[in-house]
């Protein structure tokens, strides 16, 4: 908000989206608009401030499950990557497992900050979860973080017996940019043929560099929580070049894959007024057209990250219930 109580242009644009927001989420949406206005326009000068604000986020206390930190080797001479291993139980049983990648627009966020929610999921499904602390853009290009997340998946697969994991029931999962990483990881695993991925769970995934570059939503849509300007900066940092061009590396962008055939079954959830709604719906349609079983859930009136700020809201409970059911079907639980 500008001095004198007037709204900035960015806040005015986001406020135009409030009539489209689920009534239960409107209070949270107003707070998000006010809190995020100081980070725009998104760019190198604002990135340290954004990262510092996110790093201060406090996770609520949750019942403990075993959590271990390990360093896994990364291929192509890229050193090691930190992994958080949750709920390992080397008791002779073979449980399902999830390789998780955190969100943050490729430019911020942390696996550590997601531990609380992952602990809940690990307890609910009695599964092992490995979360990858991949390097952020722009300091690390897409090729580095892709190799790091793949290294986490490969480590999980190779350590399955010691962790109490069933190699045939390994999923990849993530939210926002983490969903984009998970989609890339599923494709990389398919192409390399070393690790059979059984399922991919993508929550409002960031899949297409053209969103916010060569395509923008109608006014009032896709402007709360994460908008076109932020998306353009996140992709530029990740790709190392201007997004939306024909010659961006297609290996770095899930939506630009020539073929989605042979990918694992997918669950995709997105809010109807999320910036990513169009690209996520299109990706689910492409999966289906390629013979890949895909479940798509579009939450009415939900903006980007709605479930994080209002976990008790009806739409948040809906997506969590649908996600749990999808995991149970995929894992045969």
mmCIF file of C-alpha atoms in Angstrom:
data_model
loop_
_atom_site.group_PDB
_atom_site.id
_atom_site.type_symbol
_atom_site.label_atom_id
_atom_site.label_comp_id
_atom_site.label_asym_id
_atom_site.label_seq_id
_atom_site.Cartn_x
_atom_site.Cartn_y
_atom_site.Cartn_z
ATOM 1 C CA UNK A 1 0.000 0.000 0.000
ATOM 2 C CA UNK A 2 1.279 3.451 -0.892
ATOM 3 C CA UNK A 3 1.660 6.332 1.614
ATOM 4 C CA UNK A 4 -1.701 7.843 2.447
ATOM 5 C CA UNK A 5 -3.498 4.511 2.294
ATOM 6 C CA UNK A 6 -3.925 4.337 -1.478
ATOM 7 C CA UNK A 7 -3.396 1.078 -3.331
ATOM 8 C CA UNK A 8 -0.443 0.491 -5.622
ATOM 9 C CA UNK A 9 -1.121 -0.561 -9.216
ATOM 10 C CA UNK A 10 -0.115 -4.110 -8.297
ATOM 11 C CA UNK A 11 -2.512 -4.187 -5.332
ATOM 12 C CA UNK A 12 -5.298 -2.703 -7.441
ATOM 13 C CA UNK A 13 -4.837 -5.408 -10.062
ATOM 14 C CA UNK A 14 -4.857 -8.172 -7.474
ATOM 15 C CA UNK A 15 -7.845 -6.658 -5.653
ATOM 16 C CA UNK A 16 -9.791 -6.920 -8.916
ATOM 17 C CA UNK A 17 -9.610 -10.665 -8.442
ATOM 18 C CA UNK A 18 -11.386 -10.665 -5.065
ATOM 19 C CA UNK A 19 -14.909 -11.088 -6.503
ATOM 20 C CA UNK A 20 -13.756 -14.374 -8.073
ATOM 21 C CA UNK A 21 -12.381 -15.742 -4.773
ATOM 22 C CA UNK A 22 -14.277 -18.325 -2.759
ATOM 23 C CA UNK A 23 -15.966 -16.318 0.039
ATOM 24 C CA UNK A 24 -14.267 -18.428 2.696
ATOM 25 C CA UNK A 25 -10.862 -17.467 1.271
ATOM 26 C CA UNK A 26 -11.410 -13.724 0.754
ATOM 27 C CA UNK A 27 -9.988 -12.595 4.078
ATOM 28 C CA UNK A 28 -6.798 -14.557 3.448
ATOM 29 C CA UNK A 29 -6.654 -13.242 -0.127
ATOM 30 C CA UNK A 30 -6.728 -9.635 1.128
ATOM 31 C CA UNK A 31 -3.865 -10.375 3.515
ATOM 32 C CA UNK A 32 -1.829 -11.988 0.734
ATOM 33 C CA UNK A 33 -2.350 -8.987 -1.532
ATOM 34 C CA UNK A 34 -1.125 -6.642 1.203
ATOM 35 C CA UNK A 35 1.837 -8.825 2.191
ATOM 36 C CA UNK A 36 3.131 -9.512 -1.318
ATOM 37 C CA UNK A 37 2.832 -6.009 -2.742
ATOM 38 C CA UNK A 38 6.233 -5.066 -1.358
ATOM 39 C CA UNK A 39 7.948 -7.782 -3.379
ATOM 40 C CA UNK A 40 6.813 -6.388 -6.740
ATOM 41 C CA UNK A 41 7.975 -5.839 -9.336
ATOM 42 C CA UNK A 42 9.759 -9.147 -8.864
ATOM 43 C CA UNK A 43 13.446 -9.017 -9.735
ATOM 44 C CA UNK A 44 16.998 -9.464 -8.454
ATOM 45 C CA UNK A 45 16.731 -6.498 -6.083
ATOM 46 C CA UNK A 46 13.649 -7.936 -4.336
ATOM 47 C CA UNK A 47 14.742 -11.574 -4.252
ATOM 48 C CA UNK A 48 16.841 -11.395 -1.032
ATOM 49 C CA UNK A 49 13.928 -9.740 0.785
ATOM 50 C CA UNK A 50 11.504 -12.379 -0.468
ATOM 51 C CA UNK A 51 13.778 -15.221 0.553
ATOM 52 C CA UNK A 52 14.314 -13.724 4.005
ATOM 53 C CA UNK A 53 10.568 -13.346 4.556
ATOM 54 C CA UNK A 54 9.883 -16.944 3.586
ATOM 55 C CA UNK A 55 12.751 -18.226 5.721
ATOM 56 C CA UNK A 56 11.095 -16.666 8.793
ATOM 57 C CA UNK A 57 7.965 -18.739 8.343
ATOM 58 C CA UNK A 58 7.331 -20.876 11.394
ATOM 59 C CA UNK A 59 6.042 -24.418 10.994
ATOM 60 C CA UNK A 60 3.528 -25.545 13.658
ATOM 61 C CA UNK A 61 4.476 -28.323 16.027
ATOM 62 C CA UNK A 62 3.549 -31.782 14.777
ATOM 63 C CA UNK A 63 3.918 -35.275 16.162
ATOM 64 C CA UNK A 64 7.411 -36.473 15.411
ATOM 65 C CA UNK A 65 8.376 -39.180 12.983
ATOM 66 C CA UNK A 66 11.979 -40.117 12.365
ATOM 67 C CA UNK A 67 13.723 -37.467 10.227
ATOM 68 C CA UNK A 68 17.274 -37.942 9.003
ATOM 69 C CA UNK A 69 19.501 -35.726 6.884
ATOM 70 C CA UNK A 70 21.767 -37.343 4.315
ATOM 71 C CA UNK A 71 23.984 -36.121 1.496
ATOM 72 C CA UNK A 72 23.506 -37.906 -1.813
ATOM 73 C CA UNK A 73 25.958 -37.859 -4.730
ATOM 74 C CA UNK A 74 24.822 -35.969 -7.839
ATOM 75 C CA UNK A 75 25.866 -37.106 -11.282
ATOM 76 C CA UNK A 76 27.813 -35.134 -13.881
ATOM 77 C CA UNK A 77 30.339 -33.897 -11.322
ATOM 78 C CA UNK A 78 27.810 -31.730 -9.472
ATOM 79 C CA UNK A 79 28.848 -32.699 -5.947
ATOM 80 C CA UNK A 80 26.181 -33.653 -3.400
ATOM 81 C CA UNK A 81 22.645 -32.653 -2.502
ATOM 82 C CA UNK A 82 20.977 -32.620 0.907
ATOM 83 C CA UNK A 83 18.024 -34.934 1.439
ATOM 84 C CA UNK A 84 15.567 -35.093 4.336
ATOM 85 C CA UNK A 85 14.408 -38.668 4.932
ATOM 86 C CA UNK A 86 11.140 -39.044 6.846
ATOM 87 C CA UNK A 87 9.603 -42.092 8.474
ATOM 88 C CA UNK A 88 12.120 -44.707 7.374
ATOM 89 C CA UNK A 89 11.429 -48.057 9.019
ATOM 90 C CA UNK A 90 13.944 -50.754 8.158
ATOM 91 C CA UNK A 91 11.812 -53.418 9.833
ATOM 92 C CA UNK A 92 11.488 -55.795 6.916
ATOM 93 C CA UNK A 93 8.229 -54.307 5.617
ATOM 94 C CA UNK A 94 8.027 -52.703 2.174
ATOM 95 C CA UNK A 95 6.185 -49.382 2.291
ATOM 96 C CA UNK A 96 5.422 -46.896 -0.473
ATOM 97 C CA UNK A 97 7.632 -43.832 -0.820
ATOM 98 C CA UNK A 98 7.376 -40.281 -2.120
ATOM 99 C CA UNK A 99 10.198 -38.176 -3.547
ATOM 100 C CA UNK A 100 9.135 -34.598 -2.775
ATOM 101 C CA UNK A 101 10.302 -31.305 -4.300
ATOM 102 C CA UNK A 102 9.334 -28.030 -2.620
ATOM 103 C CA UNK A 103 7.758 -24.960 -4.199
ATOM 104 C CA UNK A 104 8.915 -21.365 -4.415
ATOM 105 C CA UNK A 105 8.831 -20.287 -8.053
ATOM 106 C CA UNK A 106 12.230 -21.941 -8.672
ATOM 107 C CA UNK A 107 13.808 -18.960 -6.882
ATOM 108 C CA UNK A 108 12.957 -19.376 -3.209
ATOM 109 C CA UNK A 109 11.604 -21.847 -0.671
ATOM 110 C CA UNK A 110 13.203 -24.715 1.194
ATOM 111 C CA UNK A 111 12.659 -28.414 1.759
ATOM 112 C CA UNK A 112 13.087 -27.804 5.474
ATOM 113 C CA UNK A 113 10.090 -25.469 5.605
ATOM 114 C CA UNK A 114 7.874 -28.194 4.142
ATOM 115 C CA UNK A 115 8.807 -30.841 6.706
ATOM 116 C CA UNK A 116 5.750 -30.269 8.908
ATOM 117 C CA UNK A 117 3.209 -31.057 6.207
ATOM 118 C CA UNK A 118 5.269 -33.977 4.940
ATOM 119 C CA UNK A 119 5.372 -35.480 8.416
ATOM 120 C CA UNK A 120 1.587 -35.424 8.477
ATOM 121 C CA UNK A 121 1.445 -37.154 5.092
ATOM 122 C CA UNK A 122 4.038 -39.765 6.072
ATOM 123 C CA UNK A 123 2.041 -40.641 9.180
ATOM 124 C CA UNK A 124 -1.264 -40.746 7.320
ATOM 125 C CA UNK A 125 -0.032 -43.108 4.594
ATOM 126 C CA UNK A 126 2.671 -44.870 6.634
ATOM 127 C CA UNK A 127 5.087 -44.127 3.818
ATOM 128 C CA UNK A 128 8.673 -42.968 3.525
ATOM 129 C CA UNK A 129 9.219 -39.451 2.176
ATOM 130 C CA UNK A 130 12.477 -38.052 0.833
ATOM 131 C CA UNK A 131 12.565 -34.303 0.253
ATOM 132 C CA UNK A 132 15.295 -32.721 -1.859
ATOM 133 C CA UNK A 133 17.014 -29.454 -0.892
ATOM 134 C CA UNK A 134 17.786 -28.579 -4.504
ATOM 135 C CA UNK A 135 19.709 -25.444 -5.486
ATOM 136 C CA UNK A 136 17.675 -22.368 -6.368
ATOM 137 C CA UNK A 137 17.726 -20.232 -9.482
ATOM 138 C CA UNK A 138 19.219 -17.956 -10.658
ATOM 139 C CA UNK A 139 22.352 -19.104 -8.807
ATOM 140 C CA UNK A 140 21.854 -22.620 -10.197
ATOM 141 C CA UNK A 141 20.432 -23.233 -13.677
ATOM 142 C CA UNK A 142 17.649 -25.715 -14.388
ATOM 143 C CA UNK A 143 20.109 -28.407 -15.430
ATOM 144 C CA UNK A 144 21.681 -28.431 -11.954
ATOM 145 C CA UNK A 145 18.459 -28.651 -9.946
ATOM 146 C CA UNK A 146 17.128 -31.293 -12.338
ATOM 147 C CA UNK A 147 20.186 -33.463 -11.731
ATOM 148 C CA UNK A 148 19.859 -32.892 -7.983
ATOM 149 C CA UNK A 149 16.239 -33.986 -7.831
ATOM 150 C CA UNK A 150 17.052 -37.000 -9.988
ATOM 151 C CA UNK A 151 19.919 -37.836 -7.635
ATOM 152 C CA UNK A 152 17.418 -37.844 -4.761
ATOM 153 C CA UNK A 153 15.152 -40.225 -6.657
ATOM 154 C CA UNK A 154 18.039 -42.510 -7.578
ATOM 155 C CA UNK A 155 19.267 -42.549 -3.964
ATOM 156 C CA UNK A 156 15.773 -43.465 -2.738
ATOM 157 C CA UNK A 157 15.510 -46.283 -5.253
ATOM 158 C CA UNK A 158 18.945 -47.705 -4.473
ATOM 159 C CA UNK A 159 18.435 -47.452 -0.695
ATOM 160 C CA UNK A 160 14.925 -48.913 -0.799
ATOM 161 C CA UNK A 161 15.692 -52.064 1.175
ATOM 162 C CA UNK A 162 17.490 -50.175 3.937
ATOM 163 C CA UNK A 163 14.660 -47.627 4.167
ATOM 164 C CA UNK A 164 11.852 -50.193 4.174
ATOM 165 C CA UNK A 165 10.575 -49.087 0.749
ATOM 166 C CA UNK A 166 8.833 -51.037 -1.978
ATOM 167 C CA UNK A 167 10.663 -50.136 -5.198
ATOM 168 C CA UNK A 168 7.487 -50.669 -7.211
ATOM 169 C CA UNK A 169 5.607 -48.001 -5.234
ATOM 170 C CA UNK A 170 7.692 -44.835 -5.545
ATOM 171 C CA UNK A 171 5.915 -41.566 -6.408
ATOM 172 C CA UNK A 172 7.167 -38.079 -7.202
ATOM 173 C CA UNK A 173 5.315 -35.076 -5.840
ATOM 174 C CA UNK A 174 5.459 -31.340 -5.385
ATOM 175 C CA UNK A 175 3.551 -28.090 -5.173
ATOM 176 C CA UNK A 176 3.885 -25.055 -7.458
ATOM 177 C CA UNK A 177 7.479 -24.978 -8.758
ATOM 178 C CA UNK A 178 7.951 -28.231 -6.845
ATOM 179 C CA UNK A 179 5.173 -29.681 -8.968
ATOM 180 C CA UNK A 180 7.096 -28.520 -12.022
ATOM 181 C CA UNK A 181 10.221 -30.222 -10.706
ATOM 182 C CA UNK A 182 8.223 -33.405 -10.029
ATOM 183 C CA UNK A 183 6.824 -33.387 -13.570
ATOM 184 C CA UNK A 184 10.338 -32.926 -14.967
ATOM 185 C CA UNK A 185 11.563 -35.707 -12.709
ATOM 186 C CA UNK A 186 8.883 -38.111 -13.942
ATOM 187 C CA UNK A 187 9.923 -37.366 -17.514
ATOM 188 C CA UNK A 188 13.642 -37.698 -16.752
ATOM 189 C CA UNK A 189 13.055 -41.037 -15.029
ATOM 190 C CA UNK A 190 11.054 -42.245 -18.025
ATOM 191 C CA UNK A 191 13.791 -41.215 -20.454
ATOM 192 C CA UNK A 192 16.716 -42.634 -18.448
ATOM 193 C CA UNK A 193 15.009 -45.903 -17.592
ATOM 194 C CA UNK A 194 16.742 -46.451 -14.240
ATOM 195 C CA UNK A 195 13.910 -45.814 -11.771
ATOM 196 C CA UNK A 196 10.293 -46.882 -12.388
ATOM 197 C CA UNK A 197 8.070 -44.098 -11.044
ATOM 198 C CA UNK A 198 4.613 -45.355 -10.106
ATOM 199 C CA UNK A 199 2.737 -42.081 -9.682
ATOM 200 C CA UNK A 200 3.062 -38.306 -9.874
ATOM 201 C CA UNK A 201 1.153 -35.951 -7.576
ATOM 202 C CA UNK A 202 1.221 -32.373 -8.873
ATOM 203 C CA UNK A 203 -0.445 -29.652 -6.794
ATOM 204 C CA UNK A 204 -0.956 -26.402 -8.771
ATOM 205 C CA UNK A 205 2.247 -27.222 -10.677
ATOM 206 C CA UNK A 206 4.335 -24.614 -12.532
ATOM 207 C CA UNK A 207 4.595 -26.235 -15.958
ATOM 208 C CA UNK A 208 4.755 -23.681 -18.769
ATOM 209 C CA UNK A 209 7.185 -20.781 -19.266
ATOM 210 C CA UNK A 210 4.774 -19.133 -21.705
ATOM 211 C CA UNK A 211 2.315 -18.219 -18.937
ATOM 212 C CA UNK A 212 2.884 -14.550 -18.176
ATOM 213 C CA UNK A 213 5.100 -14.197 -21.244
ATOM 214 C CA UNK A 214 3.185 -14.956 -24.412
ATOM 215 C CA UNK A 215 -0.130 -15.606 -22.642
ATOM 216 C CA UNK A 216 -1.862 -13.857 -19.741
ATOM 217 C CA UNK A 217 -5.182 -14.613 -18.048
ATOM 218 C CA UNK A 218 -8.185 -12.312 -18.124
ATOM 219 C CA UNK A 219 -8.100 -9.337 -15.710
ATOM 220 C CA UNK A 220 -8.759 -10.399 -12.135
ATOM 221 C CA UNK A 221 -7.625 -13.976 -12.683
ATOM 222 C CA UNK A 222 -4.207 -15.413 -11.845
ATOM 223 C CA UNK A 223 -3.177 -12.400 -9.784
ATOM 224 C CA UNK A 224 -3.303 -13.548 -6.132
ATOM 225 C CA UNK A 225 -0.396 -15.427 -4.556
ATOM 226 C CA UNK A 226 1.614 -15.584 -7.792
ATOM 227 C CA UNK A 227 1.053 -13.526 -10.919
ATOM 228 C CA UNK A 228 2.332 -13.221 -14.473
ATOM 229 C CA UNK A 229 5.169 -10.842 -13.621
ATOM 230 C CA UNK A 230 6.459 -13.134 -10.875
ATOM 231 C CA UNK A 231 6.092 -16.133 -13.158
ATOM 232 C CA UNK A 232 8.054 -14.465 -15.909
ATOM 233 C CA UNK A 233 10.893 -13.676 -13.503
ATOM 234 C CA UNK A 234 10.891 -17.171 -11.981
ATOM 235 C CA UNK A 235 11.131 -18.821 -15.388
ATOM 236 C CA UNK A 236 13.790 -16.394 -16.596
ATOM 237 C CA UNK A 237 15.897 -17.220 -13.532
ATOM 238 C CA UNK A 238 15.354 -20.956 -14.019
ATOM 239 C CA UNK A 239 16.013 -21.036 -17.759
ATOM 240 C CA UNK A 240 18.767 -18.431 -17.839
ATOM 241 C CA UNK A 241 17.037 -16.682 -20.740
ATOM 242 C CA UNK A 242 13.829 -14.884 -21.599
ATOM 243 C CA UNK A 243 10.870 -17.264 -21.249
ATOM 244 C CA UNK A 244 8.223 -17.730 -23.876
ATOM 245 C CA UNK A 245 10.623 -17.956 -26.804
ATOM 246 C CA UNK A 246 10.497 -20.832 -29.270
ATOM 247 C CA UNK A 247 14.081 -21.865 -28.579
ATOM 248 C CA UNK A 248 13.978 -22.277 -24.793
ATOM 249 C CA UNK A 249 15.288 -25.724 -23.744
ATOM 250 C CA UNK A 250 12.255 -27.980 -23.926
ATOM 251 C CA UNK A 251 13.883 -30.407 -21.479
ATOM 252 C CA UNK A 252 13.447 -27.734 -18.804
ATOM 253 C CA UNK A 253 9.727 -27.103 -19.375
ATOM 254 C CA UNK A 254 7.203 -29.890 -18.725
ATOM 255 C CA UNK A 255 4.533 -28.370 -20.982
ATOM 256 C CA UNK A 256 6.932 -28.267 -23.934
ATOM 257 C CA UNK A 257 7.674 -31.996 -23.936
ATOM 258 C CA UNK A 258 7.191 -33.473 -27.395
ATOM 259 C CA UNK A 259 5.548 -36.576 -25.932
ATOM 260 C CA UNK A 260 3.968 -37.410 -22.586
ATOM 261 C CA UNK A 261 3.439 -41.068 -23.466
ATOM 262 C CA UNK A 262 4.839 -43.538 -20.964
ATOM 263 C CA UNK A 263 4.681 -41.185 -17.992
ATOM 264 C CA UNK A 264 3.265 -42.458 -14.685
ATOM 265 C CA UNK A 265 -0.364 -41.899 -13.716
ATOM 266 C CA UNK A 266 -0.997 -38.408 -12.387
ATOM 267 C CA UNK A 267 -3.112 -36.465 -9.934
ATOM 268 C CA UNK A 268 -3.260 -32.726 -10.682
ATOM 269 C CA UNK A 269 -5.074 -30.159 -8.547
ATOM 270 C CA UNK A 270 -5.335 -26.406 -9.152
ATOM 271 C CA UNK A 271 -7.588 -23.523 -8.178
ATOM 272 C CA UNK A 272 -9.892 -22.087 -10.828
ATOM 273 C CA UNK A 273 -8.381 -18.588 -10.433
ATOM 274 C CA UNK A 274 -4.775 -19.742 -10.058
ATOM 275 C CA UNK A 275 -2.392 -18.370 -12.688
ATOM 276 C CA UNK A 276 -1.555 -22.000 -13.499
ATOM 277 C CA UNK A 277 -5.144 -23.181 -14.053
ATOM 278 C CA UNK A 278 -4.959 -23.041 -17.860
ATOM 279 C CA UNK A 279 -1.594 -24.785 -18.176
ATOM 280 C CA UNK A 280 -2.447 -27.451 -15.575
ATOM 281 C CA UNK A 281 -5.745 -28.295 -17.247
ATOM 282 C CA UNK A 282 -3.977 -28.464 -20.624
ATOM 283 C CA UNK A 283 -1.289 -30.760 -19.200
ATOM 284 C CA UNK A 284 -3.911 -33.124 -17.758
ATOM 285 C CA UNK A 285 -5.625 -33.196 -21.138
ATOM 286 C CA UNK A 286 -2.348 -33.996 -22.889
ATOM 287 C CA UNK A 287 -1.623 -36.799 -20.441
ATOM 288 C CA UNK A 288 -5.045 -38.287 -21.057
ATOM 289 C CA UNK A 289 -4.629 -37.977 -24.832
ATOM 290 C CA UNK A 290 -1.283 -39.786 -24.487
ATOM 291 C CA UNK A 291 -2.858 -42.755 -22.716
ATOM 292 C CA UNK A 292 -1.635 -41.739 -19.254
ATOM 293 C CA UNK A 293 -4.274 -42.050 -16.495
ATOM 294 C CA UNK A 294 -4.753 -38.535 -15.119
ATOM 295 C CA UNK A 295 -7.111 -37.210 -12.472
ATOM 296 C CA UNK A 296 -7.744 -33.456 -12.559
ATOM 297 C CA UNK A 297 -9.318 -31.499 -9.711
ATOM 298 C CA UNK A 298 -10.150 -27.812 -10.238
ATOM 299 C CA UNK A 299 -11.103 -26.018 -7.014
ATOM 300 C CA UNK A 300 -13.649 -23.223 -7.557
ATOM 301 C CA UNK A 301 -12.568 -19.784 -6.393
ATOM 302 C CA UNK A 302 -9.176 -20.960 -5.184
ATOM 303 C CA UNK A 303 -6.009 -18.914 -5.804
ATOM 304 C CA UNK A 304 -2.390 -20.037 -5.782
ATOM 305 C CA UNK A 305 -1.318 -21.560 -2.476
ATOM 306 C CA UNK A 306 -4.816 -21.367 -0.962
ATOM 307 C CA UNK A 307 -4.387 -24.556 1.054
ATOM 308 C CA UNK A 308 -1.251 -23.237 2.755
ATOM 309 C CA UNK A 309 -2.918 -20.087 4.101
ATOM 310 C CA UNK A 310 -6.380 -21.553 4.827
ATOM 311 C CA UNK A 311 -5.924 -25.280 5.518
ATOM 312 C CA UNK A 312 -9.302 -25.507 7.229
ATOM 313 C CA UNK A 313 -11.298 -24.052 4.336
ATOM 314 C CA UNK A 314 -13.692 -26.318 2.433
ATOM 315 C CA UNK A 315 -11.637 -26.201 -0.785
ATOM 316 C CA UNK A 316 -8.462 -27.006 1.167
ATOM 317 C CA UNK A 317 -10.091 -29.996 2.838
ATOM 318 C CA UNK A 318 -11.320 -31.108 -0.581
ATOM 319 C CA UNK A 319 -7.882 -31.091 -2.179
ATOM 320 C CA UNK A 320 -6.259 -32.856 0.777
ATOM 321 C CA UNK A 321 -8.919 -35.566 0.777
ATOM 322 C CA UNK A 322 -8.638 -36.054 -2.985
ATOM 323 C CA UNK A 323 -4.844 -36.154 -2.788
ATOM 324 C CA UNK A 324 -4.940 -38.795 -0.048
ATOM 325 C CA UNK A 325 -7.409 -40.895 -2.016
ATOM 326 C CA UNK A 326 -5.232 -40.648 -5.124
ATOM 327 C CA UNK A 327 -2.158 -41.790 -3.207
ATOM 328 C CA UNK A 328 -4.070 -44.698 -1.681
ATOM 329 C CA UNK A 329 -5.241 -45.860 -5.099
ATOM 330 C CA UNK A 330 -1.760 -45.509 -6.579
ATOM 331 C CA UNK A 331 -0.124 -47.361 -3.698
ATOM 332 C CA UNK A 332 -2.836 -49.997 -3.291
ATOM 333 C CA UNK A 333 -3.538 -49.003 0.303
#
